[in-house]
Amino acid sequence: MVLSPGDATDYYFAAGTSMAAPHVSGVAALIVGKYGRMNPAQLKAIIQKSADDILKPGADPFTGKGRINAVSAVQ
C-alpha cells in the first residue's frame, strides 16, 4: 500500500502494479549499478530472491513473492 495524494486536502491508500513499478524499477537500477549488465531472468531472480515474504510462506496471489527489499537486493 502506498499513501497517495487525492484532492487538495485528502490522501488515500493505493496498491497494484502502478504503485509497484517505480519501486521495482529503482531496485533494478541499483542491482545493475552494483553488478553490471545482466539478462532479464537474472535480474528478476535477484529481485524475487531478495524480497521479504510478508504473508503466508511462499508466493501468494496478493503479494506475489513478497515486498521488494532494496538493501537485501544489493548485499
PDB file of N, CA, C and O in Angstrom:
ATOM      1  N   MET A   1       0.831  -1.175   0.000  1.00  0.00           N
ATOM      2  CA  MET A   1       0.000   0.000   0.000  1.00  0.00           C
ATOM      3  C   MET A   1       0.881   1.246   0.000  1.00  0.00           C
ATOM      4  O   MET A   1       1.860   1.321   0.730  1.00  0.00           O
ATOM      5  N   VAL A   2       0.503   2.203  -0.804  1.00  0.00           N
ATOM      6  CA  VAL A   2       1.222   3.463  -0.925  1.00  0.00           C
ATOM      7  C   VAL A   2       0.261   4.590  -0.589  1.00  0.00           C
ATOM      8  O   VAL A   2      -0.867   4.621  -1.084  1.00  0.00           O
ATOM      9  N   LEU A   3       0.699   5.505   0.259  1.00  0.00           N
ATOM     10  CA  LEU A   3      -0.122   6.664   0.579  1.00  0.00           C
ATOM     11  C   LEU A   3      -0.005   7.656  -0.576  1.00  0.00           C
ATOM     12  O   LEU A   3       1.085   8.122  -0.907  1.00  0.00           O
ATOM     13  N   SER A   4      -1.122   7.954  -1.195  1.00  0.00           N
ATOM     14  CA  SER A   4      -1.133   8.803  -2.391  1.00  0.00           C
ATOM     15  C   SER A   4      -1.996  10.043  -2.158  1.00  0.00           C
ATOM     16  O   SER A   4      -3.012   9.975  -1.477  1.00  0.00           O
ATOM     17  N   PRO A   5      -1.593  11.177  -2.754  1.00  0.00           N
ATOM     18  CA  PRO A   5      -2.408  12.385  -2.600  1.00  0.00           C
ATOM     19  C   PRO A   5      -3.688  12.287  -3.414  1.00  0.00           C
ATOM     20  O   PRO A   5      -3.690  11.779  -4.525  1.00  0.00           O
ATOM     21  N   GLY A   6      -4.757  12.764  -2.829  1.00  0.00           N
ATOM     22  CA  GLY A   6      -6.036  12.846  -3.540  1.00  0.00           C
ATOM     23  C   GLY A   6      -6.228  14.265  -4.010  1.00  0.00           C
ATOM     24  O   GLY A   6      -5.387  14.832  -4.713  1.00  0.00           O
ATOM     25  N   ASP A   7      -7.322  14.891  -3.564  1.00  0.00           N
ATOM     26  CA  ASP A   7      -7.504  16.298  -3.924  1.00  0.00           C
ATOM     27  C   ASP A   7      -6.679  17.175  -2.976  1.00  0.00           C
ATOM     28  O   ASP A   7      -5.756  16.689  -2.338  1.00  0.00           O
ATOM     29  N   ALA A   8      -6.992  18.412  -2.843  1.00  0.00           N
ATOM     30  CA  ALA A   8      -6.157  19.371  -2.099  1.00  0.00           C
ATOM     31  C   ALA A   8      -5.951  18.999  -0.627  1.00  0.00           C
ATOM     32  O   ALA A   8      -4.926  19.335  -0.048  1.00  0.00           O
ATOM     33  N   THR A   9      -6.871  18.289  -0.013  1.00  0.00           N
ATOM     34  CA  THR A   9      -6.763  18.013   1.427  1.00  0.00           C
ATOM     35  C   THR A   9      -6.824  16.531   1.784  1.00  0.00           C
ATOM     36  O   THR A   9      -6.717  16.187   2.957  1.00  0.00           O
ATOM     37  N   ASP A  10      -6.986  15.654   0.843  1.00  0.00           N
ATOM     38  CA  ASP A  10      -7.179  14.236   1.125  1.00  0.00           C
ATOM     39  C   ASP A  10      -6.035  13.375   0.610  1.00  0.00           C
ATOM     40  O   ASP A  10      -5.365  13.720  -0.369  1.00  0.00           O
ATOM     41  N   TYR A  11      -5.844  12.246   1.285  1.00  0.00           N
ATOM     42  CA  TYR A  11      -4.909  11.215   0.858  1.00  0.00           C
ATOM     43  C   TYR A  11      -5.645   9.890   0.866  1.00  0.00           C
ATOM     44  O   TYR A  11      -6.656   9.729   1.535  1.00  0.00           O
ATOM     45  N   TYR A  12      -5.143   8.919   0.118  1.00  0.00           N
ATOM     46  CA  TYR A  12      -5.754   7.596   0.103  1.00  0.00           C
ATOM     47  C   TYR A  12      -4.653   6.561  -0.083  1.00  0.00           C
ATOM     48  O   TYR A  12      -3.539   6.868  -0.495  1.00  0.00           O
ATOM     49  N   PHE A  13      -4.969   5.310   0.253  1.00  0.00           N
ATOM     50  CA  PHE A  13      -4.029   4.218   0.041  1.00  0.00           C
ATOM     51  C   PHE A  13      -4.303   3.600  -1.318  1.00  0.00           C
ATOM     52  O   PHE A  13      -5.453   3.386  -1.690  1.00  0.00           O
ATOM     53  N   ALA A  14      -3.238   3.321  -2.053  1.00  0.00           N
ATOM     54  CA  ALA A  14      -3.355   2.709  -3.371  1.00  0.00           C
ATOM     55  C   ALA A  14      -2.439   1.491  -3.430  1.00  0.00           C
ATOM     56  O   ALA A  14      -1.433   1.421  -2.727  1.00  0.00           O
ATOM     57  N   ALA A  15      -2.798   0.540  -4.263  1.00  0.00           N
ATOM     58  CA  ALA A  15      -1.995  -0.667  -4.427  1.00  0.00           C
ATOM     59  C   ALA A  15      -2.106  -1.137  -5.872  1.00  0.00           C
ATOM     60  O   ALA A  15      -3.025  -0.754  -6.584  1.00  0.00           O
ATOM     61  N   GLY A  16      -1.164  -1.953  -6.285  1.00  0.00           N
ATOM     62  CA  GLY A  16      -1.228  -2.528  -7.620  1.00  0.00           C
ATOM     63  C   GLY A  16       0.048  -2.278  -8.402  1.00  0.00           C
ATOM     64  O   GLY A  16       1.027  -1.735  -7.893  1.00  0.00           O
ATOM     65  N   THR A  17       0.018  -2.674  -9.651  1.00  0.00           N
ATOM     66  CA  THR A  17       1.217  -2.582 -10.479  1.00  0.00           C
ATOM     67  C   THR A  17       1.653  -1.142 -10.724  1.00  0.00           C
ATOM     68  O   THR A  17       2.844  -0.878 -10.837  1.00  0.00           O
ATOM     69  N   SER A  18       0.709  -0.220 -10.776  1.00  0.00           N
ATOM     70  CA  SER A  18       1.087   1.180 -10.973  1.00  0.00           C
ATOM     71  C   SER A  18       1.878   1.720  -9.791  1.00  0.00           C
ATOM     72  O   SER A  18       2.736   2.581  -9.952  1.00  0.00           O
ATOM     73  N   MET A  19       1.596   1.214  -8.613  1.00  0.00           N
ATOM     74  CA  MET A  19       2.328   1.641  -7.413  1.00  0.00           C
ATOM     75  C   MET A  19       3.649   0.884  -7.290  1.00  0.00           C
ATOM     76  O   MET A  19       4.640   1.411  -6.796  1.00  0.00           O
ATOM     77  N   ALA A  20       3.686  -0.360  -7.741  1.00  0.00           N
ATOM     78  CA  ALA A  20       4.865  -1.207  -7.581  1.00  0.00           C
ATOM     79  C   ALA A  20       5.950  -0.934  -8.629  1.00  0.00           C
ATOM     80  O   ALA A  20       7.143  -1.046  -8.329  1.00  0.00           O
ATOM     81  N   ALA A  21       5.554  -0.584  -9.840  1.00  0.00           N
ATOM     82  CA  ALA A  21       6.517  -0.447 -10.939  1.00  0.00           C
ATOM     83  C   ALA A  21       7.661   0.522 -10.645  1.00  0.00           C
ATOM     84  O   ALA A  21       8.824   0.193 -10.923  1.00  0.00           O
ATOM     85  N   PRO A  22       7.424   1.697 -10.064  1.00  0.00           N
ATOM     86  CA  PRO A  22       8.552   2.586  -9.788  1.00  0.00           C
ATOM     87  C   PRO A  22       9.527   2.014  -8.750  1.00  0.00           C
ATOM     88  O   PRO A  22      10.736   2.214  -8.865  1.00  0.00           O
ATOM     89  N   HIS A  23       9.003   1.269  -7.793  1.00  0.00           N
ATOM     90  CA  HIS A  23       9.864   0.668  -6.772  1.00  0.00           C
ATOM     91  C   HIS A  23      10.732  -0.432  -7.384  1.00  0.00           C
ATOM     92  O   HIS A  23      11.945  -0.494  -7.135  1.00  0.00           O
ATOM     93  N   VAL A  24      10.128  -1.282  -8.183  1.00  0.00           N
ATOM     94  CA  VAL A  24      10.876  -2.368  -8.829  1.00  0.00           C
ATOM     95  C   VAL A  24      11.904  -1.800  -9.799  1.00  0.00           C
ATOM     96  O   VAL A  24      13.045  -2.270  -9.847  1.00  0.00           O
ATOM     97  N   SER A  25      11.540  -0.777 -10.542  1.00  0.00           N
ATOM     98  CA  SER A  25      12.479  -0.154 -11.485  1.00  0.00           C
ATOM     99  C   SER A  25      13.677   0.434 -10.761  1.00  0.00           C
ATOM    100  O   SER A  25      14.817   0.301 -11.212  1.00  0.00           O
ATOM    101  N   GLY A  26      13.419   1.086  -9.633  1.00  0.00           N
ATOM    102  CA  GLY A  26      14.514   1.660  -8.853  1.00  0.00           C
ATOM    103  C   GLY A  26      15.455   0.606  -8.316  1.00  0.00           C
ATOM    104  O   GLY A  26      16.682   0.750  -8.377  1.00  0.00           O
ATOM    105  N   VAL A  27      14.917  -0.482  -7.789  1.00  0.00           N
ATOM    106  CA  VAL A  27      15.763  -1.557  -7.268  1.00  0.00           C
ATOM    107  C   VAL A  27      16.517  -2.240  -8.406  1.00  0.00           C
ATOM    108  O   VAL A  27      17.694  -2.577  -8.266  1.00  0.00           O
ATOM    109  N   ALA A  28      15.865  -2.411  -9.537  1.00  0.00           N
ATOM    110  CA  ALA A  28      16.560  -2.987 -10.701  1.00  0.00           C
ATOM    111  C   ALA A  28      17.755  -2.118 -11.089  1.00  0.00           C
ATOM    112  O   ALA A  28      18.839  -2.633 -11.388  1.00  0.00           O
ATOM    113  N   ALA A  29      17.589  -0.815 -11.062  1.00  0.00           N
ATOM    114  CA  ALA A  29      18.695   0.093 -11.386  1.00  0.00           C
ATOM    115  C   ALA A  29      19.828  -0.034 -10.366  1.00  0.00           C
ATOM    116  O   ALA A  29      21.008  -0.018 -10.736  1.00  0.00           O
ATOM    117  N   LEU A  30      19.497  -0.167  -9.095  1.00  0.00           N
ATOM    118  CA  LEU A  30      20.530  -0.356  -8.068  1.00  0.00           C
ATOM    119  C   LEU A  30      21.298  -1.652  -8.296  1.00  0.00           C
ATOM    120  O   LEU A  30      22.532  -1.687  -8.160  1.00  0.00           O
ATOM    121  N   ILE A  31      20.578  -2.718  -8.634  1.00  0.00           N
ATOM    122  CA  ILE A  31      21.221  -4.022  -8.872  1.00  0.00           C
ATOM    123  C   ILE A  31      22.169  -3.943 -10.061  1.00  0.00           C
ATOM    124  O   ILE A  31      23.323  -4.367  -9.988  1.00  0.00           O
ATOM    125  N   VAL A  32      21.704  -3.384 -11.169  1.00  0.00           N
ATOM    126  CA  VAL A  32      22.548  -3.270 -12.370  1.00  0.00           C
ATOM    127  C   VAL A  32      23.721  -2.336 -12.089  1.00  0.00           C
ATOM    128  O   VAL A  32      24.849  -2.585 -12.548  1.00  0.00           O
ATOM    129  N   GLY A  33      23.490  -1.293 -11.323  1.00  0.00           N
ATOM    130  CA  GLY A  33      24.580  -0.393 -10.967  1.00  0.00           C
ATOM    131  C   GLY A  33      25.670  -1.091 -10.159  1.00  0.00           C
ATOM    132  O   GLY A  33      26.845  -0.796 -10.305  1.00  0.00           O
ATOM    133  N   LYS A  34      25.284  -2.022  -9.312  1.00  0.00           N
ATOM    134  CA  LYS A  34      26.269  -2.718  -8.489  1.00  0.00           C
ATOM    135  C   LYS A  34      26.928  -3.876  -9.229  1.00  0.00           C
ATOM    136  O   LYS A  34      28.134  -4.059  -9.163  1.00  0.00           O
ATOM    137  N   TYR A  35      26.130  -4.699  -9.924  1.00  0.00           N
ATOM    138  CA  TYR A  35      26.643  -5.934 -10.521  1.00  0.00           C
ATOM    139  C   TYR A  35      26.905  -5.844 -12.018  1.00  0.00           C
ATOM    140  O   TYR A  35      27.483  -6.757 -12.589  1.00  0.00           O
ATOM    141  N   GLY A  36      26.475  -4.780 -12.664  1.00  0.00           N
ATOM    142  CA  GLY A  36      26.669  -4.659 -14.102  1.00  0.00           C
ATOM    143  C   GLY A  36      25.524  -5.270 -14.888  1.00  0.00           C
ATOM    144  O   GLY A  36      24.543  -5.753 -14.328  1.00  0.00           O
ATOM    145  N   ARG A  37      25.682  -5.239 -16.189  1.00  0.00           N
ATOM    146  CA  ARG A  37      24.622  -5.722 -17.083  1.00  0.00           C
ATOM    147  C   ARG A  37      24.353  -7.195 -16.847  1.00  0.00           C
ATOM    148  O   ARG A  37      25.259  -7.966 -16.559  1.00  0.00           O
ATOM    149  N   MET A  38      23.098  -7.563 -17.003  1.00  0.00           N
ATOM    150  CA  MET A  38      22.684  -8.963 -16.886  1.00  0.00           C
ATOM    151  C   MET A  38      21.402  -9.142 -17.678  1.00  0.00           C
ATOM    152  O   MET A  38      20.757  -8.170 -18.052  1.00  0.00           O
ATOM    153  N   ASN A  39      21.053 -10.389 -17.922  1.00  0.00           N
ATOM    154  CA  ASN A  39      19.825 -10.615 -18.683  1.00  0.00           C
ATOM    155  C   ASN A  39      18.616 -10.470 -17.760  1.00  0.00           C
ATOM    156  O   ASN A  39      18.745 -10.521 -16.532  1.00  0.00           O
ATOM    157  N   PRO A  40      17.436 -10.260 -18.326  1.00  0.00           N
ATOM    158  CA  PRO A  40      16.240 -10.022 -17.510  1.00  0.00           C
ATOM    159  C   PRO A  40      15.934 -11.145 -16.516  1.00  0.00           C
ATOM    160  O   PRO A  40      15.478 -10.879 -15.406  1.00  0.00           O
ATOM    161  N   ALA A  41      16.188 -12.386 -16.894  1.00  0.00           N
ATOM    162  CA  ALA A  41      15.911 -13.506 -15.989  1.00  0.00           C
ATOM    163  C   ALA A  41      16.801 -13.440 -14.747  1.00  0.00           C
ATOM    164  O   ALA A  41      16.337 -13.726 -13.634  1.00  0.00           O
ATOM    165  N   GLN A  42      18.058 -13.058 -14.915  1.00  0.00           N
ATOM    166  CA  GLN A  42      18.961 -12.923 -13.771  1.00  0.00           C
ATOM    167  C   GLN A  42      18.496 -11.796 -12.853  1.00  0.00           C
ATOM    168  O   GLN A  42      18.499 -11.941 -11.628  1.00  0.00           O
ATOM    169  N   LEU A  43      18.119 -10.681 -13.440  1.00  0.00           N
ATOM    170  CA  LEU A  43      17.645  -9.534 -12.671  1.00  0.00           C
ATOM    171  C   LEU A  43      16.378  -9.902 -11.893  1.00  0.00           C
ATOM    172  O   LEU A  43      16.259  -9.626 -10.693  1.00  0.00           O
ATOM    173  N   LYS A  44      15.453 -10.567 -12.547  1.00  0.00           N
ATOM    174  CA  LYS A  44      14.208 -10.992 -11.903  1.00  0.00           C
ATOM    175  C   LYS A  44      14.501 -11.930 -10.738  1.00  0.00           C
ATOM    176  O   LYS A  44      13.904 -11.801  -9.667  1.00  0.00           O
ATOM    177  N   ALA A  45      15.430 -12.858 -10.927  1.00  0.00           N
ATOM    178  CA  ALA A  45      15.769 -13.812  -9.870  1.00  0.00           C
ATOM    179  C   ALA A  45      16.322 -13.103  -8.634  1.00  0.00           C
ATOM    180  O   ALA A  45      15.966 -13.443  -7.500  1.00  0.00           O
ATOM    181  N   ILE A  46      17.177 -12.112  -8.824  1.00  0.00           N
ATOM    182  CA  ILE A  46      17.735 -11.365  -7.691  1.00  0.00           C
ATOM    183  C   ILE A  46      16.632 -10.611  -6.959  1.00  0.00           C
ATOM    184  O   ILE A  46      16.566 -10.623  -5.725  1.00  0.00           O
ATOM    185  N   ILE A  47      15.765  -9.962  -7.702  1.00  0.00           N
ATOM    186  CA  ILE A  47      14.670  -9.206  -7.084  1.00  0.00           C
ATOM    187  C   ILE A  47      13.765 -10.137  -6.288  1.00  0.00           C
ATOM    188  O   ILE A  47      13.416  -9.851  -5.139  1.00  0.00           O
ATOM    189  N   GLN A  48      13.394 -11.259  -6.877  1.00  0.00           N
ATOM    190  CA  GLN A  48      12.500 -12.182  -6.185  1.00  0.00           C
ATOM    191  C   GLN A  48      13.173 -12.835  -4.977  1.00  0.00           C
ATOM    192  O   GLN A  48      12.549 -12.983  -3.924  1.00  0.00           O
ATOM    193  N   LYS A  49      14.429 -13.218  -5.113  1.00  0.00           N
ATOM    194  CA  LYS A  49      15.143 -13.880  -4.022  1.00  0.00           C
ATOM    195  C   LYS A  49      15.326 -12.939  -2.829  1.00  0.00           C
ATOM    196  O   LYS A  49      15.314 -13.377  -1.676  1.00  0.00           O
ATOM    197  N   SER A  50      15.481 -11.663  -3.081  1.00  0.00           N
ATOM    198  CA  SER A  50      15.742 -10.702  -2.021  1.00  0.00           C
ATOM    199  C   SER A  50      14.473 -10.113  -1.408  1.00  0.00           C
ATOM    200  O   SER A  50      14.537  -9.368  -0.436  1.00  0.00           O
ATOM    201  N   ALA A  51      13.310 -10.451  -1.945  1.00  0.00           N
ATOM    202  CA  ALA A  51      12.049  -9.905  -1.430  1.00  0.00           C
ATOM    203  C   ALA A  51      11.731 -10.483  -0.053  1.00  0.00           C
ATOM    204  O   ALA A  51      12.098 -11.613   0.269  1.00  0.00           O
ATOM    205  N   ASP A  52      11.046  -9.697   0.758  1.00  0.00           N
ATOM    206  CA  ASP A  52      10.597 -10.138   2.081  1.00  0.00           C
ATOM    207  C   ASP A  52       9.237 -10.812   1.947  1.00  0.00           C
ATOM    208  O   ASP A  52       8.289 -10.205   1.448  1.00  0.00           O
ATOM    209  N   ASP A  53       9.145 -12.054   2.395  1.00  0.00           N
ATOM    210  CA  ASP A  53       7.880 -12.794   2.366  1.00  0.00           C
ATOM    211  C   ASP A  53       7.009 -12.256   3.492  1.00  0.00           C
ATOM    212  O   ASP A  53       7.326 -12.429   4.662  1.00  0.00           O
ATOM    213  N   ILE A  54       5.930 -11.554   3.158  1.00  0.00           N
ATOM    214  CA  ILE A  54       5.190 -10.822   4.187  1.00  0.00           C
ATOM    215  C   ILE A  54       3.849 -11.439   4.579  1.00  0.00           C
ATOM    216  O   ILE A  54       3.291 -11.063   5.591  1.00  0.00           O
ATOM    217  N   LEU A  55       3.329 -12.350   3.818  1.00  0.00           N
ATOM    218  CA  LEU A  55       2.076 -13.006   4.217  1.00  0.00           C
ATOM    219  C   LEU A  55       2.375 -14.482   4.472  1.00  0.00           C
ATOM    220  O   LEU A  55       3.382 -14.792   5.086  1.00  0.00           O
ATOM    221  N   LYS A  56       1.523 -15.355   3.999  1.00  0.00           N
ATOM    222  CA  LYS A  56       1.777 -16.771   4.224  1.00  0.00           C
ATOM    223  C   LYS A  56       3.046 -17.191   3.487  1.00  0.00           C
ATOM    224  O   LYS A  56       3.419 -16.565   2.487  1.00  0.00           O
ATOM    225  N   PRO A  57       3.734 -18.219   3.956  1.00  0.00           N
ATOM    226  CA  PRO A  57       5.001 -18.632   3.321  1.00  0.00           C
ATOM    227  C   PRO A  57       4.847 -18.955   1.835  1.00  0.00           C
ATOM    228  O   PRO A  57       3.871 -19.566   1.420  1.00  0.00           O
ATOM    229  N   GLY A  58       5.804 -18.504   1.048  1.00  0.00           N
ATOM    230  CA  GLY A  58       5.788 -18.732  -0.387  1.00  0.00           C
ATOM    231  C   GLY A  58       4.994 -17.670  -1.133  1.00  0.00           C
ATOM    232  O   GLY A  58       4.465 -16.731  -0.546  1.00  0.00           O
ATOM    233  N   ALA A  59       4.921 -17.829  -2.423  1.00  0.00           N
ATOM    234  CA  ALA A  59       4.193 -16.876  -3.267  1.00  0.00           C
ATOM    235  C   ALA A  59       2.700 -16.983  -2.999  1.00  0.00           C
ATOM    236  O   ALA A  59       2.181 -18.055  -2.689  1.00  0.00           O
ATOM    237  N   ASP A  60       2.022 -15.862  -3.088  1.00  0.00           N
ATOM    238  CA  ASP A  60       0.566 -15.847  -2.922  1.00  0.00           C
ATOM    239  C   ASP A  60      -0.026 -14.846  -3.904  1.00  0.00           C
ATOM    240  O   ASP A  60       0.685 -14.004  -4.441  1.00  0.00           O
ATOM    241  N   PRO A  61      -1.340 -14.932  -4.148  1.00  0.00           N
ATOM    242  CA  PRO A  61      -1.945 -14.080  -5.168  1.00  0.00           C
ATOM    243  C   PRO A  61      -1.935 -12.591  -4.842  1.00  0.00           C
ATOM    244  O   PRO A  61      -1.954 -11.764  -5.735  1.00  0.00           O
ATOM    245  N   PHE A  62      -1.892 -12.218  -3.556  1.00  0.00           N
ATOM    246  CA  PHE A  62      -1.964 -10.807  -3.199  1.00  0.00           C
ATOM    247  C   PHE A  62      -0.602 -10.128  -3.238  1.00  0.00           C
ATOM    248  O   PHE A  62      -0.469  -9.022  -3.746  1.00  0.00           O
ATOM    249  N   THR A  63       0.450 -10.774  -2.723  1.00  0.00           N
ATOM    250  CA  THR A  63       1.774 -10.139  -2.670  1.00  0.00           C
ATOM    251  C   THR A  63       2.807 -10.797  -3.570  1.00  0.00           C
ATOM    252  O   THR A  63       3.961 -10.371  -3.584  1.00  0.00           O
ATOM    253  N   GLY A  64       2.423 -11.812  -4.309  1.00  0.00           N
ATOM    254  CA  GLY A  64       3.380 -12.486  -5.189  1.00  0.00           C
ATOM    255  C   GLY A  64       4.511 -13.096  -4.387  1.00  0.00           C
ATOM    256  O   GLY A  64       4.289 -13.851  -3.453  1.00  0.00           O
ATOM    257  N   LYS A  65       5.753 -12.728  -4.709  1.00  0.00           N
ATOM    258  CA  LYS A  65       6.922 -13.241  -3.993  1.00  0.00           C
ATOM    259  C   LYS A  65       7.225 -12.431  -2.746  1.00  0.00           C
ATOM    260  O   LYS A  65       8.146 -12.742  -2.012  1.00  0.00           O
ATOM    261  N   GLY A  66       6.478 -11.353  -2.499  1.00  0.00           N
ATOM    262  CA  GLY A  66       6.670 -10.567  -1.283  1.00  0.00           C
ATOM    263  C   GLY A  66       6.925  -9.102  -1.567  1.00  0.00           C
ATOM    264  O   GLY A  66       6.706  -8.612  -2.666  1.00  0.00           O
ATOM    265  N   ARG A  67       7.406  -8.413  -0.531  1.00  0.00           N
ATOM    266  CA  ARG A  67       7.699  -6.974  -0.625  1.00  0.00           C
ATOM    267  C   ARG A  67       9.154  -6.791  -1.034  1.00  0.00           C
ATOM    268  O   ARG A  67      10.057  -7.390  -0.475  1.00  0.00           O
ATOM    269  N   ILE A  68       9.381  -5.948  -1.996  1.00  0.00           N
ATOM    270  CA  ILE A  68      10.728  -5.698  -2.503  1.00  0.00           C
ATOM    271  C   ILE A  68      11.633  -5.158  -1.389  1.00  0.00           C
ATOM    272  O   ILE A  68      11.180  -4.441  -0.510  1.00  0.00           O
ATOM    273  N   ASN A  69      12.896  -5.586  -1.405  1.00  0.00           N
ATOM    274  CA  ASN A  69      13.848  -5.169  -0.369  1.00  0.00           C
ATOM    275  C   ASN A  69      15.130  -4.711  -1.058  1.00  0.00           C
ATOM    276  O   ASN A  69      15.953  -5.531  -1.462  1.00  0.00           O
ATOM    277  N   ALA A  70      15.304  -3.405  -1.188  1.00  0.00           N
ATOM    278  CA  ALA A  70      16.442  -2.848  -1.927  1.00  0.00           C
ATOM    279  C   ALA A  70      17.765  -3.181  -1.249  1.00  0.00           C
ATOM    280  O   ALA A  70      18.747  -3.492  -1.916  1.00  0.00           O
ATOM    281  N   VAL A  71      17.819  -3.101   0.074  1.00  0.00           N
ATOM    282  CA  VAL A  71      19.068  -3.372   0.789  1.00  0.00           C
ATOM    283  C   VAL A  71      19.491  -4.816   0.562  1.00  0.00           C
ATOM    284  O   VAL A  71      20.663  -5.092   0.229  1.00  0.00           O
ATOM    285  N   SER A  72      18.584  -5.738   0.721  1.00  0.00           N
ATOM    286  CA  SER A  72      18.894  -7.147   0.516  1.00  0.00           C
ATOM    287  C   SER A  72      19.305  -7.429  -0.931  1.00  0.00           C
ATOM    288  O   SER A  72      20.165  -8.273  -1.183  1.00  0.00           O
ATOM    289  N   ALA A  73      18.712  -6.744  -1.869  1.00  0.00           N
ATOM    290  CA  ALA A  73      18.998  -6.988  -3.288  1.00  0.00           C
ATOM    291  C   ALA A  73      20.421  -6.624  -3.681  1.00  0.00           C
ATOM    292  O   ALA A  73      20.964  -7.197  -4.614  1.00  0.00           O
ATOM    293  N   VAL A  74      21.035  -5.695  -2.979  1.00  0.00           N
ATOM    294  CA  VAL A  74      22.390  -5.271  -3.359  1.00  0.00           C
ATOM    295  C   VAL A  74      23.465  -5.691  -2.361  1.00  0.00           C
ATOM    296  O   VAL A  74      24.603  -5.259  -2.460  1.00  0.00           O
ATOM    297  N   GLN A  75      23.120  -6.534  -1.404  1.00  0.00           N
ATOM    298  CA  GLN A  75      24.131  -7.024  -0.459  1.00  0.00           C
ATOM    299  C   GLN A  75      24.827  -8.239  -0.998  1.00  0.00           C
ATOM    300  O   GLN A  75      24.354  -8.993  -1.751  1.00  0.00           O
TER     301      GLN A  75
END
